[in-house]
Backbone as a chain_set.jsonl record, in Angstrom:
{"seq": "MAASDAAVLDGMPATLEEYGFFADAPRQQPAVGVTPYRLNTPLYSDGADKLRFVYVPQGQRLAADGEGLLRFPVGTALIKTFAFGEGAQRRLIETRVLLHRSEGWVALPYRWNAEQTEAELALAGGRTQVVTPEGETISYRIPNKNQCKECHLENESIVPIGPKPRNLNRDYNYFEGTMNQLEKWME", "coords": {"N": [[-15.628, -6.179, 40.73], [-15.272, -5.139, 37.202], [-16.804, -2.636, 35.325], [-16.742, -3.336, 32.617], [-16.924, -6.296, 32.25], [-19.28, -6.728, 32.698], [-21.737, -7.625, 30.891], [-21.43, -10.188, 29.748], [-20.957, -11.611, 31.971], [-21.458, -14.972, 32.712], [-24.529, -16.923, 33.948], [-26.785, -15.55, 36.75], [-26.193, -12.574, 38.457], [-26.057, -12.261, 41.944], [-25.878, -10.336, 43.184], [-26.647, -6.62, 42.567], [-24.31, -5.101, 42.869], [-22.265, -6.692, 42.016], [-21.863, -6.421, 39.334], [-20.271, -4.201, 38.731], [-21.366, -1.426, 37.588], [-21.639, 0.788, 39.095], [-20.159, 3.321, 40.945], [-20.934, 4.517, 43.155], [-23.479, 3.057, 44.099], [-25.737, 3.431, 45.917], [-26.086, 6.192, 45.707], [-26.673, 6.266, 43.295], [-24.241, 6.82, 41.193], [-22.534, 6.628, 38.363], [-19.957, 4.398, 37.518], [-17.076, 4.672, 35.63], [-17.189, 4.583, 31.962], [-20.013, 4.056, 31.909], [-22.41, 5.132, 31.248], [-24.992, 8.214, 32.078], [-28.492, 8.572, 31.287], [-31.264, 10.462, 29.642], [-34.709, 9.756, 28.735], [-36.733, 11.204, 26.033], [-39.731, 10.531, 25.928], [-40.767, 9.078, 28.259], [-42.143, 6.1, 29.585], [-44.752, 6.233, 31.93], [-44.571, 5.461, 35.504], [-46.539, 4.839, 38.06], [-45.585, 7.435, 39.075], [-42.916, 6.795, 39.685], [-39.541, 7.842, 40.036], [-37.258, 7.76, 37.459], [-33.92, 6.363, 36.791], [-31.798, 5.724, 34.36], [-28.973, 4.709, 32.738], [-26.386, 3.279, 30.881], [-24.213, 0.894, 29.562], [-21.567, 0.41, 27.161], [-19.308, -1.571, 25.571], [-16.328, -1.113, 26.011], [-14.122, 0.21, 22.843], [-16.009, -0.847, 21.425], [-19.432, -0.018, 18.982], [-22.433, 1.356, 18.663], [-24.713, 0.893, 16.276], [-26.997, 1.99, 13.922], [-30.495, 0.84, 12.787], [-32.311, 0.584, 9.994], [-34.904, 1.706, 10.705], [-34.812, 3.512, 12.514], [-33.892, 2.2, 14.899], [-31.887, 1.37, 17.219], [-29.1, -0.581, 17.12], [-27.107, -2.553, 19.631], [-23.948, -3.421, 20.622], [-22.825, -6.987, 21.471], [-22.406, -7.475, 25.133], [-23.104, -5.023, 25.737], [-25.29, -3.036, 28.608], [-27.946, -1.968, 29.789], [-29.281, -0.184, 32.141], [-31.827, 0.421, 34.604], [-32.926, 2.34, 37.182], [-35.689, 2.678, 39.461], [-36.931, 5.157, 41.933], [-38.753, 6.15, 44.494], [-39.49, 9.756, 45.652], [-37.338, 12.467, 47.386], [-34.179, 14.192, 47.485], [-32.927, 13.3, 50.587], [-34.714, 11.905, 51.061], [-35.908, 10.092, 49.284], [-35.716, 6.858, 48.273], [-34.795, 3.873, 46.69], [-35.777, 1.913, 44.503], [-36.049, -0.662, 42.736], [-33.872, -1.989, 40.663], [-33.595, -2.755, 36.955], [-31.654, -4.755, 34.633], [-31.087, -5.027, 31.562], [-29.487, -7.137, 29.823], [-27.259, -7.225, 26.92], [-26.282, -10.15, 25.735], [-24.625, -12.977, 23.856], [-25.945, -14.881, 23.277], [-28.699, -13.539, 23.389], [-30.684, -10.876, 24.578], [-31.226, -10.268, 27.627], [-33.098, -10.241, 30.843], [-32.826, -8.709, 33.971], [-34.048, -8.63, 37.103], [-33.715, -6.594, 40.286], [-33.921, -6.121, 43.388], [-34.092, -3.414, 45.866], [-32.47, -3.255, 48.985], [-33.921, -2.57, 52.639], [-32.115, -0.7, 53.56], [-30.923, 1.055, 51.829], [-28.698, -0.049, 50.648], [-27.448, -2.16, 48.935], [-28.992, -4.305, 45.994], [-30.627, -7.007, 45.401], [-31.178, -9.418, 43.418], [-34.228, -10.24, 42.08], [-35.66, -12.67, 41.215], [-38.514, -13.706, 41.294], [-39.753, -11.524, 41.296], [-41.89, -8.748, 43.277], [-43.334, -7.224, 45.975], [-43.913, -3.926, 47.091], [-44.522, -1.289, 49.537], [-45.363, 2.147, 48.625], [-44.751, 5.818, 48.619], [-46.254, 7.537, 46.453], [-45.511, 10.577, 44.356], [-47.879, 11.749, 44.453], [-48.563, 11.51, 46.955], [-50.311, 9.349, 47.849], [-50.236, 6.045, 49.391], [-48.917, 3.464, 47.431], [-48.704, -0.475, 46.232], [-46.454, -1.296, 45.273], [-45.048, -2.961, 42.306], [-42.834, -5.142, 41.855], [-41.736, -6.316, 38.787], [-41.437, -9.751, 38.198], [-38.889, -12.103, 36.712], [-39.637, -12.997, 34.436], [-42.019, -11.391, 33.586], [-40.937, -8.947, 32.455], [-40.954, -9.403, 29.908], [-43.735, -8.884, 28.996], [-43.767, -6.372, 28.2], [-40.963, -6.052, 26.796], [-40.523, -7.699, 24.915], [-40.465, -8.924, 21.461], [-40.727, -10.163, 18.34], [-40.3, -12.789, 19.924], [-38.403, -12.819, 21.212], [-36.452, -11.019, 23.432], [-36.134, -7.521, 23.787], [-34.553, -3.897, 23.686], [-36.446, -1.015, 24.546], [-36.866, 1.511, 24.773], [-34.39, 3.017, 24.711], [-34.335, 4.68, 21.827], [-33.358, 6.71, 18.579], [-34.712, 9.219, 18.63], [-35.714, 9.279, 20.948], [-33.528, 9.673, 22.407], [-32.518, 12.16, 21.456], [-31.578, 14.749, 22.758], [-30.12, 16.964, 25.047], [-28.539, 16.617, 28.337], [-27.213, 17.034, 31.169], [-24.076, 16.272, 31.517], [-21.451, 15.093, 33.867], [-19.129, 16.607, 32.804], [-20.152, 18.556, 31.133], [-22.957, 20.157, 29.129], [-24.54, 18.062, 26.968], [-25.561, 16.67, 23.695], [-27.366, 13.874, 23.862], [-27.079, 11.623, 22.086], [-24.836, 12.528, 20.866], [-23.232, 12.415, 22.529], [-23.208, 9.498, 22.914], [-22.135, 8.628, 20.457], [-19.874, 9.062, 21.102]], "CA": [[-15.763, -6.515, 39.172], [-15.801, -4.091, 36.356], [-18.5, -2.666, 34.244], [-16.264, -4.036, 31.215], [-17.658, -7.764, 32.141], [-21.309, -6.836, 33.096], [-22.948, -8.293, 30.209], [-20.635, -11.232, 29.659], [-20.941, -12.817, 32.964], [-22.337, -16.131, 33.191], [-25.399, -16.796, 35.233], [-27.407, -14.325, 36.787], [-25.349, -12.181, 39.33], [-26.9, -12.294, 43.088], [-26.549, -8.368, 43.622], [-26.158, -5.514, 41.57], [-22.628, -4.488, 43.339], [-21.715, -7.75, 41.231], [-21.818, -5.685, 37.55], [-19.915, -2.93, 38.748], [-22.11, -0.013, 37.089], [-21.897, 2.193, 40.189], [-18.882, 4.03, 41.557], [-21.466, 4.455, 44.227], [-24.566, 2.639, 43.746], [-26.956, 3.921, 46.877], [-26.316, 7.212, 45.428], [-26.729, 6.287, 41.668], [-23.212, 7.424, 40.411], [-22.381, 5.487, 37.536], [-18.814, 3.909, 37.414], [-16.067, 4.929, 34.535], [-17.812, 3.922, 31.042], [-21.218, 4.066, 32.197], [-23.413, 6.991, 30.938], [-26.184, 8.141, 32.31], [-29.014, 8.939, 29.854], [-32.834, 10.476, 29.697], [-35.473, 9.686, 27.479], [-37.688, 12.385, 25.667], [-40.774, 10.475, 26.23], [-40.74, 7.971, 29.778], [-43.252, 5.385, 30.296], [-45.206, 6.413, 33.417], [-44.526, 4.286, 36.395], [-47.187, 4.967, 39.066], [-44.659, 8.315, 39.179], [-41.396, 6.633, 39.808], [-38.08, 8.907, 39.157], [-36.337, 6.457, 36.436], [-32.241, 6.632, 36.344], [-31.152, 5.581, 33.791], [-27.566, 3.985, 32.443], [-26.066, 2.336, 29.618], [-22.49, 0.683, 29.189], [-21.352, -0.128, 26.158], [-17.889, -2.041, 25.559], [-14.555, -0.379, 25.474], [-13.842, -0.382, 21.339], [-17.611, -1.208, 20.272], [-20.043, 1.19, 18.682], [-23.808, 1.403, 18.22], [-25.287, 1.16, 14.778], [-28.695, 2.156, 13.505], [-30.982, 0.374, 11.471], [-33.062, 1.445, 8.831], [-36.086, 1.567, 10.953], [-34.925, 4.265, 13.664], [-33.601, 1.61, 16.182], [-30.427, 1.422, 17.622], [-28.439, -2.009, 17.507], [-26.384, -2.651, 20.616], [-23.252, -4.54, 20.375], [-23.03, -7.86, 22.544], [-21.324, -6.987, 26.048], [-24.091, -3.913, 26.18], [-25.84, -3.736, 29.65], [-29.002, -0.589, 30.056], [-29.662, -0.057, 33.253], [-32.726, 1.529, 34.865], [-33.564, 2.057, 38.656], [-36.737, 2.995, 39.819], [-36.901, 5.266, 43.01], [-39.614, 7.505, 44.976], [-38.922, 10.61, 46.715], [-36.352, 13.231, 46.651], [-33.063, 14.427, 48.357], [-32.477, 12.574, 51.814], [-35.87, 10.691, 51.394], [-35.416, 9.402, 48.356], [-35.668, 5.228, 48.412], [-34.617, 3.19, 45.473], [-36.921, 0.478, 44.96], [-35.764, -1.837, 42.2], [-32.855, -1.6, 39.71], [-33.422, -3.534, 35.96], [-30.643, -5.101, 34.251], [-31.081, -5.784, 30.497], [-27.95, -7.33, 29.03], [-27.004, -8.024, 25.663], [-25.211, -11.423, 25.417], [-24.237, -13.825, 22.72], [-27.53, -15.269, 22.885], [-29.302, -12.232, 22.961], [-31.022, -9.714, 25.476], [-31.576, -11.025, 29.24], [-34.001, -8.96, 31.547], [-32.9, -9.189, 35.666], [-34.983, -7.228, 38.175], [-33.071, -6.784, 41.56], [-34.531, -5.546, 44.304], [-32.942, -2.567, 46.76], [-32.926, -3.893, 50.405], [-34.565, -1.288, 53.424], [-30.768, -0.053, 54.344], [-30.502, 1.334, 50.503], [-27.176, -0.191, 50.746], [-27.394, -3.292, 48.226], [-29.88, -4.323, 45.409], [-30.521, -8.299, 45.105], [-31.637, -10.05, 42.43], [-35.432, -10.986, 42.612], [-36.244, -13.426, 40.166], [-39.938, -13.653, 41.635], [-40.305, -10.611, 41.458], [-42.358, -8.597, 44.736], [-44.056, -5.962, 46.106], [-42.977, -3.083, 48.569], [-45.048, -0.019, 49.908], [-44.499, 3.276, 48.47], [-45.701, 6.937, 48.494], [-46.137, 7.922, 44.834], [-45.498, 11.919, 44.474], [-49.356, 12.597, 44.833], [-48.809, 11.3, 48.586], [-50.803, 7.837, 47.829], [-49.752, 4.636, 49.065], [-49.512, 2.184, 47.021], [-48.482, -1.465, 46.628], [-45.781, -0.941, 43.952], [-44.974, -4.111, 41.768], [-41.651, -5.346, 41.086], [-41.675, -7.683, 38.012], [-40.827, -10.892, 38.143], [-37.963, -11.612, 35.704], [-40.408, -13.588, 33.044], [-42.938, -10.502, 33.493], [-40.146, -8.399, 31.811], [-41.433, -9.966, 28.255], [-44.82, -7.858, 28.825], [-42.809, -5.311, 27.553], [-39.908, -6.275, 26.056], [-40.853, -9.059, 23.947], [-40.518, -8.853, 19.898], [-40.373, -12.047, 17.972], [-40.427, -14.253, 20.464], [-36.752, -12.234, 21.528], [-36.517, -9.942, 24.293], [-35.477, -6.139, 22.917], [-34.816, -2.605, 24.38], [-37.608, -0.284, 23.971], [-37.059, 3.17, 25.212], [-33.465, 4.028, 23.683], [-34.268, 4.623, 20.108], [-32.629, 8.063, 18.604], [-35.989, 9.927, 18.942], [-36.143, 9.098, 22.469], [-32.495, 10.304, 23.169], [-32.088, 13.695, 21.118], [-31.95, 15.662, 23.696], [-29.819, 17.685, 26.053], [-28.212, 16.139, 29.398], [-26.264, 17.769, 31.814], [-23.075, 15.347, 32.198], [-20.208, 15.826, 34.494], [-17.974, 17.143, 32.03], [-21.13, 19.658, 30.771], [-23.693, 19.753, 28.602], [-24.326, 17.478, 25.804], [-26.612, 15.905, 23.401], [-27.171, 12.421, 24.161], [-26.888, 11.12, 20.894], [-23.377, 12.752, 19.714], [-22.409, 11.87, 23.799], [-23.079, 7.803, 22.649], [-21.13, 8.249, 19.477], [-17.911, 9.237, 21.402]], "C": [[-15.905, -5.154, 38.017], [-16.841, -4.067, 35.924], [-17.825, -3.312, 32.894], [-16.829, -5.345, 31.154], [-18.992, -8.08, 32.634], [-22.249, -8.074, 32.252], [-22.69, -9.647, 29.995], [-20.624, -12.177, 30.726], [-21.794, -14.158, 32.946], [-23.239, -16.355, 34.03], [-26.252, -15.485, 35.027], [-26.638, -13.862, 37.949], [-26.281, -11.796, 40.748], [-27.342, -11.01, 43.361], [-25.883, -7.668, 42.621], [-24.711, -5.033, 41.678], [-21.882, -5.466, 42.324], [-20.961, -7.094, 39.863], [-20.692, -4.715, 37.797], [-20.0, -1.63, 37.981], [-21.758, 0.788, 37.774], [-20.651, 2.431, 40.478], [-19.552, 3.979, 42.908], [-22.754, 4.146, 43.9], [-25.789, 3.128, 44.354], [-26.762, 5.467, 46.132], [-26.269, 7.728, 44.074], [-25.347, 7.032, 40.891], [-22.528, 6.06, 39.594], [-20.347, 4.924, 37.637], [-18.261, 4.045, 36.001], [-16.866, 3.851, 33.76], [-19.207, 3.592, 31.154], [-22.046, 5.193, 32.192], [-24.746, 6.808, 31.04], [-27.169, 9.48, 30.79], [-30.837, 9.208, 30.34], [-33.753, 10.337, 28.68], [-36.951, 10.806, 27.19], [-39.113, 11.4, 26.335], [-40.909, 8.659, 27.075], [-42.296, 7.391, 29.641], [-43.727, 5.915, 31.639], [-45.34, 5.182, 34.061], [-44.864, 4.396, 37.713], [-46.133, 6.59, 39.824], [-43.14, 7.919, 40.0], [-40.397, 7.558, 39.049], [-37.473, 7.649, 38.841], [-35.186, 7.116, 36.51], [-31.861, 5.769, 35.884], [-29.634, 5.419, 32.916], [-27.503, 3.338, 31.085], [-24.562, 2.265, 29.581], [-22.693, 0.144, 27.866], [-19.821, -0.144, 25.919], [-17.104, -1.176, 25.378], [-14.628, -0.629, 23.903], [-15.378, -0.273, 20.67], [-18.598, -0.021, 20.352], [-21.263, 0.601, 18.446], [-23.873, 1.263, 16.644], [-26.855, 1.389, 14.83], [-29.133, 1.873, 12.253], [-31.758, 1.268, 10.673], [-34.829, 2.021, 9.353], [-36.143, 2.552, 12.203], [-34.737, 3.786, 14.806], [-32.472, 2.083, 16.163], [-30.065, -0.086, 17.949], [-27.159, -1.812, 18.192], [-25.094, -3.655, 20.383], [-23.313, -5.941, 21.99], [-22.275, -7.005, 23.646], [-22.632, -5.235, 26.437], [-24.408, -4.109, 27.403], [-26.953, -1.754, 29.652], [-29.297, -1.067, 31.693], [-30.751, 1.111, 33.791], [-33.074, 1.287, 36.258], [-34.908, 3.02, 38.88], [-36.747, 3.687, 41.14], [-38.059, 6.504, 43.074], [-38.999, 8.46, 46.067], [-38.061, 11.502, 46.74], [-35.377, 13.409, 47.674], [-33.069, 13.348, 49.437], [-34.094, 11.475, 51.815], [-36.261, 10.194, 50.156], [-35.295, 7.927, 48.646], [-35.887, 4.58, 47.069], [-35.59, 1.868, 45.805], [-36.578, -0.831, 44.561], [-34.728, -1.187, 41.199], [-33.312, -2.639, 37.86], [-32.529, -3.608, 35.25], [-30.764, -5.49, 32.952], [-29.504, -5.822, 29.807], [-28.164, -7.594, 27.645], [-26.136, -9.063, 25.603], [-25.307, -11.831, 23.99], [-25.466, -14.071, 22.592], [-28.746, -14.179, 22.782], [-29.276, -11.365, 24.432], [-31.337, -10.833, 26.296], [-32.085, -9.91, 30.138], [-33.66, -9.727, 33.004], [-33.449, -7.918, 36.074], [-33.817, -7.559, 39.803], [-33.586, -5.489, 42.414], [-33.552, -5.037, 45.586], [-33.585, -3.148, 48.118], [-33.587, -2.425, 51.35], [-33.478, -0.302, 53.383], [-30.633, 1.024, 53.076], [-28.764, 1.17, 50.506], [-27.163, -1.36, 49.295], [-28.887, -3.327, 47.613], [-29.503, -6.216, 45.119], [-31.731, -8.756, 43.825], [-32.816, -10.977, 42.747], [-35.987, -11.365, 41.417], [-37.712, -13.942, 40.453], [-40.257, -12.648, 41.668], [-40.803, -10.046, 43.269], [-43.054, -7.659, 44.751], [-43.249, -5.171, 47.345], [-44.169, -2.008, 48.515], [-44.52, 0.796, 49.598], [-45.335, 4.255, 48.203], [-45.415, 7.138, 47.107], [-45.81, 9.707, 45.427], [-46.867, 12.555, 44.741], [-49.807, 12.063, 46.341], [-49.836, 9.893, 48.676], [-49.9, 7.046, 48.287], [-50.056, 3.894, 48.535], [-48.516, 0.615, 46.868], [-47.333, -1.666, 45.227], [-45.37, -2.619, 43.966], [-43.784, -4.221, 41.127], [-41.771, -6.678, 40.238], [-40.652, -8.8, 38.357], [-39.84, -10.925, 36.567], [-39.118, -12.206, 34.086], [-41.493, -12.25, 32.48], [-42.056, -9.027, 32.432], [-40.925, -8.197, 30.516], [-42.787, -8.833, 28.179], [-44.712, -7.015, 28.459], [-42.13, -5.128, 26.45], [-40.069, -7.112, 25.213], [-41.023, -8.576, 22.257], [-40.325, -10.035, 19.611], [-40.174, -12.742, 18.566], [-38.578, -13.395, 21.06], [-36.929, -11.278, 22.664], [-35.643, -8.713, 23.867], [-35.564, -4.974, 23.893], [-35.885, -2.08, 23.972], [-37.449, 1.009, 24.009], [-35.684, 3.401, 24.258], [-33.526, 3.893, 22.509], [-33.778, 6.231, 20.265], [-33.403, 9.127, 18.501], [-36.179, 10.331, 20.197], [-34.863, 9.834, 23.09], [-32.095, 11.383, 22.441], [-32.388, 14.467, 21.905], [-30.573, 16.154, 24.861], [-29.474, 17.017, 27.319], [-26.723, 16.658, 29.831], [-25.171, 16.843, 32.477], [-22.167, 15.878, 33.334], [-19.068, 16.83, 34.12], [-18.845, 18.253, 31.553], [-21.624, 19.202, 29.775], [-23.78, 19.555, 27.134], [-25.327, 16.856, 25.003], [-26.466, 14.737, 23.374], [-26.565, 11.934, 23.187], [-25.635, 11.479, 20.554], [-22.601, 12.699, 21.375], [-22.157, 9.853, 23.521], [-22.108, 7.498, 21.234], [-20.095, 8.316, 19.621], [-17.65, 7.95, 21.818]], "O": [[-16.742, -4.272, 38.213], [-17.722, -4.927, 35.934], [-18.626, -3.824, 32.113], [-17.272, -5.678, 30.054], [-19.594, -9.125, 32.883], [-23.018, -8.955, 32.639], [-23.664, -10.399, 30.033], [-20.348, -13.363, 30.551], [-22.977, -14.064, 33.272], [-22.904, -15.995, 35.158], [-26.458, -14.738, 34.071], [-26.3, -14.817, 38.648], [-27.222, -11.02, 40.58], [-28.455, -10.563, 43.639], [-24.871, -7.971, 41.988], [-24.05, -4.637, 40.718], [-20.866, -5.016, 41.795], [-19.797, -7.259, 39.498], [-20.113, -4.429, 36.749], [-19.046, -0.889, 37.745], [-21.435, 1.824, 37.192], [-19.905, 1.5, 40.174], [-18.918, 3.469, 43.832], [-23.322, 5.066, 43.311], [-26.803, 3.291, 43.675], [-27.909, 5.912, 46.074], [-26.018, 8.856, 43.65], [-25.583, 7.82, 39.976], [-22.167, 4.959, 40.01], [-19.704, 5.891, 38.047], [-18.952, 3.541, 35.116], [-17.218, 2.758, 34.203], [-19.594, 2.726, 30.369], [-22.257, 6.01, 33.088], [-25.5, 5.957, 30.57], [-26.875, 10.39, 30.015], [-31.506, 8.486, 31.079], [-33.474, 10.911, 27.627], [-37.879, 11.063, 27.957], [-39.441, 11.787, 27.457], [-41.073, 7.54, 26.589], [-43.334, 8.05, 29.602], [-42.846, 5.99, 32.496], [-45.893, 4.164, 33.645], [-44.029, 4.192, 38.595], [-46.058, 6.704, 41.048], [-42.482, 8.66, 40.731], [-40.412, 7.914, 37.871], [-37.214, 6.72, 39.606], [-35.186, 8.336, 36.344], [-31.481, 4.828, 36.581], [-29.341, 6.496, 32.396], [-28.446, 2.971, 30.384], [-23.801, 3.233, 29.571], [-23.704, -0.441, 27.477], [-19.118, 0.863, 26.0], [-17.255, -0.395, 24.439], [-15.193, -1.674, 23.579], [-15.714, 0.289, 19.627], [-18.706, 0.759, 21.298], [-21.306, -0.565, 18.052], [-22.922, 1.602, 15.941], [-27.668, 0.994, 15.665], [-28.721, 2.217, 11.145], [-31.791, 2.496, 10.74], [-35.679, 2.545, 8.634], [-37.153, 2.586, 12.907], [-35.123, 4.393, 15.805], [-32.004, 2.942, 15.417], [-30.607, -0.719, 18.855], [-26.24, -1.152, 17.707], [-25.371, -4.758, 19.91], [-23.726, -5.753, 23.135], [-21.62, -6.015, 23.32], [-22.668, -4.651, 27.52], [-24.049, -5.21, 27.82], [-26.439, -0.644, 29.512], [-29.475, -2.196, 32.15], [-30.666, 2.316, 33.551], [-33.487, 0.177, 36.596], [-34.942, 4.128, 38.345], [-36.529, 2.799, 41.964], [-38.288, 7.402, 42.264], [-38.284, 8.157, 47.022], [-37.677, 11.491, 45.57], [-35.589, 12.861, 48.756], [-33.282, 12.249, 48.925], [-34.324, 10.505, 52.537], [-37.411, 9.767, 50.25], [-34.495, 7.799, 49.573], [-36.928, 4.691, 46.423], [-35.941, 1.205, 46.782], [-36.62, -1.846, 45.257], [-34.756, 0.02, 40.96], [-33.013, -3.77, 38.241], [-32.186, -2.481, 34.892], [-30.5, -6.692, 32.944], [-28.717, -4.947, 29.447], [-29.186, -8.149, 27.241], [-24.984, -8.703, 25.356], [-25.909, -11.214, 23.112], [-26.124, -13.455, 21.754], [-29.631, -14.265, 21.931], [-28.313, -11.195, 25.181], [-31.627, -11.976, 25.944], [-31.554, -8.799, 30.166], [-33.997, -10.879, 33.277], [-33.398, -6.753, 35.679], [-33.338, -8.639, 40.15], [-33.615, -4.29, 42.139], [-32.675, -5.68, 46.163], [-34.766, -3.426, 48.328], [-33.704, -1.344, 50.772], [-33.77, 0.878, 53.192], [-30.108, 2.063, 53.476], [-27.889, 2.029, 50.398], [-26.456, -0.785, 48.467], [-29.839, -2.769, 48.158], [-28.411, -6.637, 44.738], [-32.865, -8.341, 43.586], [-32.745, -12.041, 43.362], [-36.655, -10.64, 40.68], [-38.073, -14.763, 39.61], [-41.37, -12.559, 42.186], [-40.359, -10.594, 44.278], [-43.475, -7.141, 43.717], [-42.403, -5.542, 48.159], [-44.759, -1.879, 47.442], [-43.324, 0.865, 49.881], [-46.438, 4.044, 47.698], [-44.296, 6.882, 46.663], [-45.861, 10.037, 46.612], [-46.989, 13.699, 45.179], [-50.937, 12.121, 46.827], [-50.037, 9.478, 49.818], [-48.765, 7.115, 47.816], [-51.153, 3.356, 48.683], [-47.474, 0.667, 47.521], [-47.714, -2.284, 44.232], [-45.324, -3.371, 44.94], [-43.532, -3.631, 40.077], [-41.874, -7.808, 40.715], [-39.465, -8.741, 38.679], [-39.95, -10.146, 35.62], [-39.147, -11.695, 32.967], [-41.758, -12.084, 31.289], [-42.752, -8.247, 31.782], [-41.418, -7.139, 30.124], [-42.774, -7.98, 27.292], [-45.793, -6.485, 28.2], [-42.371, -4.43, 25.465], [-39.074, -6.99, 24.5], [-41.898, -7.74, 22.034], [-39.86, -10.899, 20.354], [-39.737, -13.753, 18.015], [-37.683, -14.239, 21.107], [-37.997, -10.68, 22.533], [-34.457, -8.916, 23.607], [-36.417, -4.946, 24.78], [-36.421, -2.595, 22.991], [-37.996, 1.669, 23.125], [-35.831, 3.915, 23.149], [-32.84, 3.03, 21.961], [-33.726, 6.899, 21.298], [-32.792, 10.166, 18.25], [-36.661, 11.401, 20.572], [-34.993, 10.513, 24.108], [-30.984, 11.722, 22.848], [-33.505, 14.982, 21.864], [-30.188, 15.19, 25.523], [-30.575, 16.586, 27.661], [-25.637, 16.707, 29.252], [-25.2, 16.6, 33.684], [-22.202, 17.067, 33.652], [-18.367, 17.564, 34.817], [-18.136, 19.259, 31.525], [-21.217, 18.156, 29.268], [-23.381, 20.322, 26.258], [-26.194, 16.369, 25.728], [-25.428, 14.315, 22.865], [-25.358, 11.752, 23.345], [-25.127, 10.657, 19.791], [-21.396, 12.949, 21.409], [-21.195, 9.169, 23.872], [-21.513, 6.447, 20.997], [-19.231, 7.918, 18.84], [-16.503, 7.619, 22.118]]}, "num_chains": 1, "name": "protein.A"}
């Protein structure tokens, strides 16, 4: 499936692969039309490396509102993978997907399998043992679908919280060269 169909799918796809966000999901290489990004001030999550991506439907544009927030068009997907370790030792733990559908934002957690080949929908969340960058073994919590609301709930609706212009105003080394993320998003 093409990433262009990602956020408008009915229901909840059983696997991350069904969205088409990645050309190579285990390596976190985005598909055409999916853009990686970083935040200036990411929240700390037990030392996890967070790999972030955005998909905005072709021909659609983001808009800024008066409060320094971004308004994403219906069809947008925000994707965030949590990983521990580096290089060949890197282990993908979960990928959280925030989809902007016509009825509002939907948050879905996907848990990576032990083989690191696929992430499956984890509505009930889960726990897995990970080793933090400090060398501590912890029981890492993958949130269930409803726990996403703990951080993303505003006025009884789920909303994105990280991608704000002040958090995106930085350079990123894209495949085609280094560019300010806000300028890239405006493209």
